[in-house]
Tab-separated table of C-alpha atoms in Angstrom:
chain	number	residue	atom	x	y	z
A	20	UNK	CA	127.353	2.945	114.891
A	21	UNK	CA	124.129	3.220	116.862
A	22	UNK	CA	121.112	5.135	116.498
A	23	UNK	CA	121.842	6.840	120.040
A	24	UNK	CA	125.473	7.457	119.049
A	25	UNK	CA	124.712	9.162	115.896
A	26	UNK	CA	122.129	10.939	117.354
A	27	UNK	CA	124.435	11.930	120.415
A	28	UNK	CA	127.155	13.165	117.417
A	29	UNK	CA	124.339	15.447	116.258
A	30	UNK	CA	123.247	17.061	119.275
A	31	UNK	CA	126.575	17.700	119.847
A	32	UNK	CA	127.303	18.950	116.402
A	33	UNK	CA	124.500	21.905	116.946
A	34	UNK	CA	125.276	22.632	120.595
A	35	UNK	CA	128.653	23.756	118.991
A	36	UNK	CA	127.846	25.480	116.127
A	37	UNK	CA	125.441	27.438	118.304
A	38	UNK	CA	128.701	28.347	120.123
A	39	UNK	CA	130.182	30.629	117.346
A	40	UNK	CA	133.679	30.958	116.822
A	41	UNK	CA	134.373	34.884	117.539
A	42	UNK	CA	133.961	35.161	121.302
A	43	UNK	CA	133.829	38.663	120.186
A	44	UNK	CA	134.617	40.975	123.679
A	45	UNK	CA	132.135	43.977	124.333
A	46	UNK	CA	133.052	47.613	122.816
A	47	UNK	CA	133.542	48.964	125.907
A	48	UNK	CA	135.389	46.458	128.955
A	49	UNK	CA	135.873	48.473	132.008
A	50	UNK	CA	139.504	49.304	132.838
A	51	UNK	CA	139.274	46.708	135.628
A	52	UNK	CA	142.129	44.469	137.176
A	53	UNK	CA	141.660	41.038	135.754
A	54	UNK	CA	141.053	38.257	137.885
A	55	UNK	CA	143.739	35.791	138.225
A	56	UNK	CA	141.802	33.005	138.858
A	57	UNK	CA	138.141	30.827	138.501
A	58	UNK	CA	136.220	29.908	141.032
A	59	UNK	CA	133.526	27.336	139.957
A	60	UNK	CA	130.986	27.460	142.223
A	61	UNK	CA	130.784	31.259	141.723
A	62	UNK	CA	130.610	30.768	138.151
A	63	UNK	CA	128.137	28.663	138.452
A	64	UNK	CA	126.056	30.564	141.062
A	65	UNK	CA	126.025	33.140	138.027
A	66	UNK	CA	124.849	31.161	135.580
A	67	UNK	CA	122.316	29.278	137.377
A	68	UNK	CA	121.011	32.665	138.808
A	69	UNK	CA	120.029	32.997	134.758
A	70	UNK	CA	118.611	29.579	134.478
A	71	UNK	CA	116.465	29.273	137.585
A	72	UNK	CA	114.940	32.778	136.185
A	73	UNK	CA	114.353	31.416	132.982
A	74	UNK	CA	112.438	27.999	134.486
A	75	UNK	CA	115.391	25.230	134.431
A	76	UNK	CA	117.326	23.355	136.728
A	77	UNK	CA	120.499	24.911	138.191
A	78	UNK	CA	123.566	22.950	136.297
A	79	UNK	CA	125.646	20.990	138.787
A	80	UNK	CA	129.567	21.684	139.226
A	81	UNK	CA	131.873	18.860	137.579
A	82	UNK	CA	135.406	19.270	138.901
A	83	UNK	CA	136.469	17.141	135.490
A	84	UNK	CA	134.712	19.504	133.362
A	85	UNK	CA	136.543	22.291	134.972
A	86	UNK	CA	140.086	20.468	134.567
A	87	UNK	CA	138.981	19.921	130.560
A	88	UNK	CA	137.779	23.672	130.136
A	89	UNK	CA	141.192	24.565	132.117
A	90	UNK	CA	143.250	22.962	129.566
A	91	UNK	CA	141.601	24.151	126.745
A	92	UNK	CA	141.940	27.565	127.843
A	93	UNK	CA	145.464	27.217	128.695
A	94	UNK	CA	145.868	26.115	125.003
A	95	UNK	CA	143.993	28.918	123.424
A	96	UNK	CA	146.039	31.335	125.141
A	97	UNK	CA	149.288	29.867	124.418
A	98	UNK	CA	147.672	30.192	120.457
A	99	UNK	CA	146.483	33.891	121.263
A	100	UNK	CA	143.545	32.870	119.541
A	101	UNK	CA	139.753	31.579	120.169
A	102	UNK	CA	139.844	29.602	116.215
A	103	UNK	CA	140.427	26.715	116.199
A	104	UNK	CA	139.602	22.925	115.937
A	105	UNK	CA	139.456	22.519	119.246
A	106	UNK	CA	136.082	23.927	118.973
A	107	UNK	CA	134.491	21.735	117.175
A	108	UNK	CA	131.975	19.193	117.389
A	109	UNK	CA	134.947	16.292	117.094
A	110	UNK	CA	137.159	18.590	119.106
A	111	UNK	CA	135.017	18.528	122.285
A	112	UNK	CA	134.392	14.788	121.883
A	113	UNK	CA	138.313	14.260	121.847
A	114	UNK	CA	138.819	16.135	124.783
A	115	UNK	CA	135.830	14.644	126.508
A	116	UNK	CA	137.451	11.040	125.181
A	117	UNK	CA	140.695	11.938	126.154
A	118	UNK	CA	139.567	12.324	129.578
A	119	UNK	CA	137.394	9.374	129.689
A	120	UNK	CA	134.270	11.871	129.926
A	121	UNK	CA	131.418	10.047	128.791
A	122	UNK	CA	128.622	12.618	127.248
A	123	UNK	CA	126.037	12.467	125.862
A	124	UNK	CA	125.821	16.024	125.172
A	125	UNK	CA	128.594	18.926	125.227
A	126	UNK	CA	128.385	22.809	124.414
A	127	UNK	CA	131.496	24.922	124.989
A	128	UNK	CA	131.211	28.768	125.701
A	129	UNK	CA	134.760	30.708	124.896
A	130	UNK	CA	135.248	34.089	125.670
A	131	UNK	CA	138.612	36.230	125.329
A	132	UNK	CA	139.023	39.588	126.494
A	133	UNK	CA	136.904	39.712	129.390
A	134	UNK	CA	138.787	40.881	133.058
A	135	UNK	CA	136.454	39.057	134.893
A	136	UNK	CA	133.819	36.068	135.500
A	137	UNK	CA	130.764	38.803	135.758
A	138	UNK	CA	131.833	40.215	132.396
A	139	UNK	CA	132.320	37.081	130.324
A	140	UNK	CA	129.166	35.598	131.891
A	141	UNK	CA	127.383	39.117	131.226
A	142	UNK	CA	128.869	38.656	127.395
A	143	UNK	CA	127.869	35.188	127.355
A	144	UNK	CA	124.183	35.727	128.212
A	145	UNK	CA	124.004	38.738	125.438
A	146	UNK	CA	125.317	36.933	122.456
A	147	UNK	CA	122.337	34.924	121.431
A	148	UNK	CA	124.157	31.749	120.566
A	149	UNK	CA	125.730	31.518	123.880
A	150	UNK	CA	123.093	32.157	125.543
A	151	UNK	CA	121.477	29.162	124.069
A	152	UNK	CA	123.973	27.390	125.285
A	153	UNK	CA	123.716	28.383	129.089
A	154	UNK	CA	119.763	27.771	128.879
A	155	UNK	CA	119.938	24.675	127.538
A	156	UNK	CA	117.983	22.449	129.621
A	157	UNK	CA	119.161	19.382	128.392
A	158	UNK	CA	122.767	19.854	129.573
A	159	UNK	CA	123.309	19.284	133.626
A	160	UNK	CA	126.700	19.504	134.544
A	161	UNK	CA	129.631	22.322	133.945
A	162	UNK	CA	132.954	23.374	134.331
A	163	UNK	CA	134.809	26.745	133.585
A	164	UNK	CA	138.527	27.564	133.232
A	165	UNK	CA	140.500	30.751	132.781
A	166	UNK	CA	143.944	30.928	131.545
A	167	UNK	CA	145.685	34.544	131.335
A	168	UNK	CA	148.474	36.036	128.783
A	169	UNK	CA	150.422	39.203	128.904
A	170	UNK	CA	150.980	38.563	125.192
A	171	UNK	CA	148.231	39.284	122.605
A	172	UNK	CA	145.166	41.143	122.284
A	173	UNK	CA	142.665	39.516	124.736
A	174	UNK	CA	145.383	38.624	127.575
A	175	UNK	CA	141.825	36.285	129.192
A	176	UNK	CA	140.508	33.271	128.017
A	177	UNK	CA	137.353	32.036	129.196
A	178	UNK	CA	136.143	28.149	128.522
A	179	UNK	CA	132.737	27.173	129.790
A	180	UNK	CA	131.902	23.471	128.948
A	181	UNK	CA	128.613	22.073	129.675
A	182	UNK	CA	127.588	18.556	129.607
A	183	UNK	CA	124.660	15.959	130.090
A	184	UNK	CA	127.222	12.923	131.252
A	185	UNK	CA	126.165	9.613	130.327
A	186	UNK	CA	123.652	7.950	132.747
A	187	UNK	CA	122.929	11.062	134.129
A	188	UNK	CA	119.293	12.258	134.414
């Protein structure tokens, strides 16, 4: 394996385990209808809105990123659940594999419980790891999905995955 590979598996490693696992939803969510859909370039207006105020480039929308985080969100809700392998270091690299997404770097956000984008963004930028995540400057590109549930606690799943693709700069 090559030095950049192995160092590519470890960047990877810690922008996950910066992610946590418990996508733990605020005490207090407004009694608020929940949206029914994403819409990525309003995410993403959010959450460069933070970056550009904190001195980094805005990330740019990937359309493939968004299908991956779609998927993966759809999966968590048919689980009910935010644990699980899927969020793992070699859990995003399958999924970015299994799409033929070449990275060099990944993070994944997940959030469940939140009705909509402003409040999972909101919880994303007050949970320190998370928010390590959106500000990371090395990661350009991102995608979000949302997959709903009228079974379970959370009933919204939220999947932000940021990437640097490879050959990117």
């Amino acid at each position: 394996m090559s030095l950049i590979r192995i160092l590519s598996a470890l960047i990877l490693c810690v922008a996950v385990a910066g992610c946590g696992m418990t996508g733990k939803t605020p005490q207090t969510v407004p009694n608020v209808a929940r949206e029914r859909t994403v819409d990525p370039a309003r995410a993403l207006a959010l959450i460069n809105r933070h970056r550009t105020a904190n001195g980094l480039a805005p990330l740019i929308n990937d359309p493939r990123l968004s299908a991956i985080a779609a998927e993966t969100a759809r999966e968590l809700a048919r689980r009910n659940t935010l644990r699980t392998r899927m969020h793992t270091p070699g859990g995003i690299k399958k999924r970015f594999n299994d799409a033929n997404y070449a990275a060099v770097r990944g993070a994944e956000n997940l959030g469940a419980g939140y009705p909509t984008l402003v409040l999972a963004v909101e919880g994303w930028k007050t949970s320190r790891e998370h928010n390590k995540n959106l500000l990371n400057g090395e990661l350009t590109h991102a995608g979000i999905g949302l997959a709903l549930t009228d079974e379970g606690q959370f009933k919204s799943f939220w999947v932000l995955l940021l990437a640097r693709p490879d050959g990117a700069t």
